[in-house]
Tab-separated table of C-alpha atoms in Angstrom:
chain	number	residue	atom	x	y	z
A	239	UNK	CA	5.473	10.451	30.116
A	240	UNK	CA	5.075	8.164	33.131
A	241	UNK	CA	5.692	5.107	30.945
A	242	UNK	CA	8.820	6.759	29.526
A	243	UNK	CA	10.185	7.562	32.984
A	244	UNK	CA	9.583	3.980	34.140
A	245	UNK	CA	11.283	2.647	31.005
A	246	UNK	CA	14.273	4.898	31.545
A	247	UNK	CA	14.657	3.812	35.173
A	248	UNK	CA	14.492	0.146	34.134
A	249	UNK	CA	17.229	0.767	31.567
A	250	UNK	CA	19.315	2.623	34.163
A	251	UNK	CA	19.045	-0.431	36.391
A	252	UNK	CA	19.972	-2.734	33.467
A	253	UNK	CA	16.532	-4.298	33.667
A	254	UNK	CA	16.241	-4.976	29.964
A	255	UNK	CA	14.582	-7.988	28.384
A	256	UNK	CA	16.475	-8.780	25.202
A	257	UNK	CA	14.224	-10.428	22.598
A	258	UNK	CA	16.467	-10.292	19.554
A	259	UNK	CA	15.609	-12.283	16.489
A	260	UNK	CA	16.478	-12.443	12.799
A	261	UNK	CA	14.550	-9.693	10.995
A	262	UNK	CA	14.539	-7.774	7.740
A	263	UNK	CA	15.231	-4.194	8.885
A	264	UNK	CA	14.053	-2.734	5.561
A	265	UNK	CA	10.555	-4.183	5.901
A	266	UNK	CA	10.154	-2.898	9.460
A	267	UNK	CA	11.258	0.649	8.632
A	268	UNK	CA	9.173	0.857	5.473
A	269	UNK	CA	6.033	-0.144	7.351
A	270	UNK	CA	6.678	2.417	10.101
A	271	UNK	CA	7.183	5.169	7.488
A	272	UNK	CA	3.911	4.208	5.766
A	273	UNK	CA	2.003	4.350	9.049
A	274	UNK	CA	3.396	7.792	9.856
A	275	UNK	CA	2.512	9.342	6.527
A	276	UNK	CA	-0.999	10.020	7.836
A	277	UNK	CA	0.371	13.143	9.513
A	278	UNK	CA	-0.555	15.531	6.736
A	279	UNK	CA	1.791	18.448	7.448
A	280	UNK	CA	4.925	16.320	7.159
A	281	UNK	CA	6.132	14.367	4.146
A	282	UNK	CA	8.040	11.178	5.064
A	283	UNK	CA	10.063	9.646	2.233
A	284	UNK	CA	11.459	6.129	2.634
A	285	UNK	CA	14.433	5.178	0.472
A	286	UNK	CA	16.688	2.163	0.176
A	287	UNK	CA	18.668	0.426	-2.533
A	288	UNK	CA	18.169	-2.911	-0.795
A	289	UNK	CA	14.952	-4.860	-0.285
A	290	UNK	CA	16.442	-7.092	2.396
A	291	UNK	CA	18.984	-6.311	5.115
A	292	UNK	CA	18.998	-8.629	8.116
A	293	UNK	CA	19.944	-7.908	11.702
A	294	UNK	CA	19.516	-9.783	14.945
A	295	UNK	CA	17.259	-7.184	16.502
A	296	UNK	CA	14.596	-6.752	19.154
A	297	UNK	CA	11.729	-5.544	16.951
A	298	UNK	CA	9.751	-3.953	19.759
A	299	UNK	CA	12.723	-1.873	20.865
A	300	UNK	CA	13.697	-0.972	17.287
A	301	UNK	CA	10.152	0.285	16.692
A	302	UNK	CA	10.358	2.363	19.844
A	303	UNK	CA	13.713	3.843	18.788
A	304	UNK	CA	12.538	4.723	15.272
A	305	UNK	CA	9.163	6.095	16.369
A	306	UNK	CA	10.831	8.312	18.943
A	307	UNK	CA	13.334	9.688	16.433
A	308	UNK	CA	10.571	10.266	13.865
A	309	UNK	CA	8.397	11.887	16.516
A	310	UNK	CA	11.194	14.382	17.192
A	311	UNK	CA	11.721	14.917	13.458
A	312	UNK	CA	8.038	15.844	13.177
A	313	UNK	CA	7.928	18.012	16.314
A	314	UNK	CA	11.026	20.001	15.432
A	315	UNK	CA	10.396	20.227	11.717
A	316	UNK	CA	9.007	23.214	9.942
A	317	UNK	CA	5.416	23.259	8.690
A	318	UNK	CA	5.216	21.284	5.427
A	319	UNK	CA	8.739	20.018	6.065
A	320	UNK	CA	10.285	16.800	4.802
A	321	UNK	CA	11.682	13.748	6.574
A	322	UNK	CA	13.877	11.242	4.748
A	323	UNK	CA	14.316	7.731	6.115
A	324	UNK	CA	17.212	6.046	4.310
A	325	UNK	CA	18.548	2.535	4.863
A	326	UNK	CA	22.072	1.805	3.627
A	327	UNK	CA	24.094	-1.365	3.258
A	328	UNK	CA	27.554	-0.625	4.670
A	329	UNK	CA	29.521	-3.883	4.464
A	330	UNK	CA	29.059	-5.488	7.883
A	331	UNK	CA	26.651	-2.800	9.086
A	332	UNK	CA	23.224	-1.394	8.376
A	333	UNK	CA	22.960	2.387	8.566
A	334	UNK	CA	19.558	3.975	9.169
A	335	UNK	CA	19.441	7.728	8.622
A	336	UNK	CA	16.506	9.948	9.565
A	337	UNK	CA	16.957	13.469	8.196
A	338	UNK	CA	14.580	16.388	8.610
A	339	UNK	CA	14.323	19.913	7.247
A	340	UNK	CA	13.576	21.305	10.668
A	341	UNK	CA	14.836	23.925	13.082
A	342	UNK	CA	18.062	22.077	13.896
A	343	UNK	CA	19.927	21.775	17.189
A	344	UNK	CA	22.353	24.434	18.444
A	345	UNK	CA	25.983	23.249	18.522
A	346	UNK	CA	26.177	23.575	22.294
A	347	UNK	CA	23.174	21.243	22.668
A	348	UNK	CA	24.192	18.414	20.309
A	349	UNK	CA	26.586	16.778	22.793
A	350	UNK	CA	24.044	16.822	25.624
A	351	UNK	CA	20.887	16.014	23.654
A	352	UNK	CA	20.843	12.455	25.073
A	353	UNK	CA	20.821	13.684	28.671
A	354	UNK	CA	17.581	13.138	30.551
A	355	UNK	CA	15.093	16.043	30.337
A	356	UNK	CA	17.413	17.957	28.024
A	357	UNK	CA	15.466	19.845	25.377
A	358	UNK	CA	15.382	23.284	23.867
A	359	UNK	CA	12.591	25.538	22.707
A	360	UNK	CA	12.387	26.943	19.223
A	361	UNK	CA	9.606	29.249	18.114
A	362	UNK	CA	9.892	27.961	14.526
A	363	UNK	CA	9.154	24.325	15.420
A	364	UNK	CA	5.961	22.875	13.975
A	365	UNK	CA	4.944	21.504	17.398
A	366	UNK	CA	6.244	22.850	20.674
A	367	UNK	CA	5.870	19.746	22.810
A	368	UNK	CA	8.218	17.225	24.350
A	369	UNK	CA	9.476	16.080	27.710
A	370	UNK	CA	13.165	15.811	26.867
A	371	UNK	CA	13.220	12.173	27.946
A	372	UNK	CA	12.780	10.386	24.596
A	373	UNK	CA	16.319	10.606	23.237
A	374	UNK	CA	17.741	9.491	26.568
A	375	UNK	CA	15.700	6.285	26.233
A	376	UNK	CA	16.687	5.957	22.570
A	377	UNK	CA	20.407	6.134	23.411
A	378	UNK	CA	20.096	3.502	26.126
A	379	UNK	CA	18.072	1.176	23.872
A	380	UNK	CA	20.537	1.545	20.995
A	381	UNK	CA	23.395	0.752	23.395
A	382	UNK	CA	21.493	-2.277	24.745
A	383	UNK	CA	21.075	-3.572	21.183
A	384	UNK	CA	24.814	-3.179	20.511
A	385	UNK	CA	24.284	-0.313	18.075
A	386	UNK	CA	25.548	3.239	17.726
A	387	UNK	CA	23.759	6.558	17.329
A	388	UNK	CA	25.154	9.747	15.810
A	389	UNK	CA	23.572	13.171	15.376
A	390	UNK	CA	24.528	15.917	12.941
A	391	UNK	CA	22.579	19.142	12.984
A	392	UNK	CA	22.634	22.736	11.820
A	393	UNK	CA	20.315	25.426	13.115
A	394	UNK	CA	17.527	26.305	10.629
A	395	UNK	CA	18.714	23.624	8.206
A	396	UNK	CA	17.754	20.384	9.921
A	397	UNK	CA	19.016	17.315	11.716
A	398	UNK	CA	20.223	13.862	10.696
A	399	UNK	CA	20.167	10.986	13.157
A	400	UNK	CA	22.181	7.936	12.102
A	401	UNK	CA	21.662	4.524	13.676
A	402	UNK	CA	24.251	1.828	13.071
A	403	UNK	CA	23.563	-1.860	13.685
A	404	UNK	CA	25.649	-4.899	12.839
A	405	UNK	CA	24.310	-7.159	10.143
A	406	UNK	CA	23.393	-10.637	11.243
A	407	UNK	CA	26.145	-13.149	10.604
A	408	UNK	CA	23.726	-16.039	11.040
A	409	UNK	CA	23.478	-17.983	7.821
A	410	UNK	CA	20.901	-20.563	8.846
A	411	UNK	CA	18.352	-18.427	10.679
A	412	UNK	CA	14.799	-18.269	9.444
A	413	UNK	CA	13.395	-14.798	8.962
A	414	UNK	CA	10.818	-13.978	11.607
A	415	UNK	CA	7.440	-12.803	10.406
A	416	UNK	CA	6.947	-9.127	11.133
A	417	UNK	CA	3.642	-8.774	12.970
A	418	UNK	CA	2.223	-5.354	12.115
A	419	UNK	CA	-1.015	-5.683	14.081
A	420	UNK	CA	0.387	-3.907	17.126
A	421	UNK	CA	2.126	-1.170	15.128
A	422	UNK	CA	-0.907	1.113	14.799
A	423	UNK	CA	-1.286	1.226	18.578
A	424	UNK	CA	2.416	2.007	19.057
A	425	UNK	CA	2.300	4.773	16.457
A	426	UNK	CA	-0.749	6.346	18.076
A	427	UNK	CA	0.894	6.217	21.521
A	428	UNK	CA	4.219	7.700	20.403
A	429	UNK	CA	2.503	10.394	18.337
A	430	UNK	CA	-0.180	11.235	20.895
A	431	UNK	CA	1.236	14.726	21.495
A	432	UNK	CA	1.403	15.405	17.753
A	433	UNK	CA	-1.968	14.364	16.349
């Protein structure tokens, strides 16, 4: 929580170190989904029609965004619920959709869900934890990376979070190797209030 608050304050002060590079988004998301499938009560399904979609992205921040969204999808899902992670090729954009079968977000909360410390309690959620700070950080990170975030939700039916990033228009860039060694530690940190 302390680390999240510090991160949010840095973002509020525009203290953001941008380390974008040329990466295959599909590979990154697939590896994150595989790592998270160790949480037995939730079934995470990764789906894409493309093996390679490239963006100029800060991998560390993308991981943080995705892990936070997936953490919420687990916390606010129903027991034995499903989470679908879908990557779509949309012309000049890459769309990443994380959909859950969870408790959903009330209509009056959807527009303010990115506000700091905004959260809501639901007795049907699988895990009743959360500080209400994660999605505020996610929104600021997505903005810093030049992306967009959209949320659609219906109470008792689930939530879909869509991330939109521009495809790389660099033709001569070499793909950066995705270093997964640190991913286990990041997953354990982000999911510490779930496991």
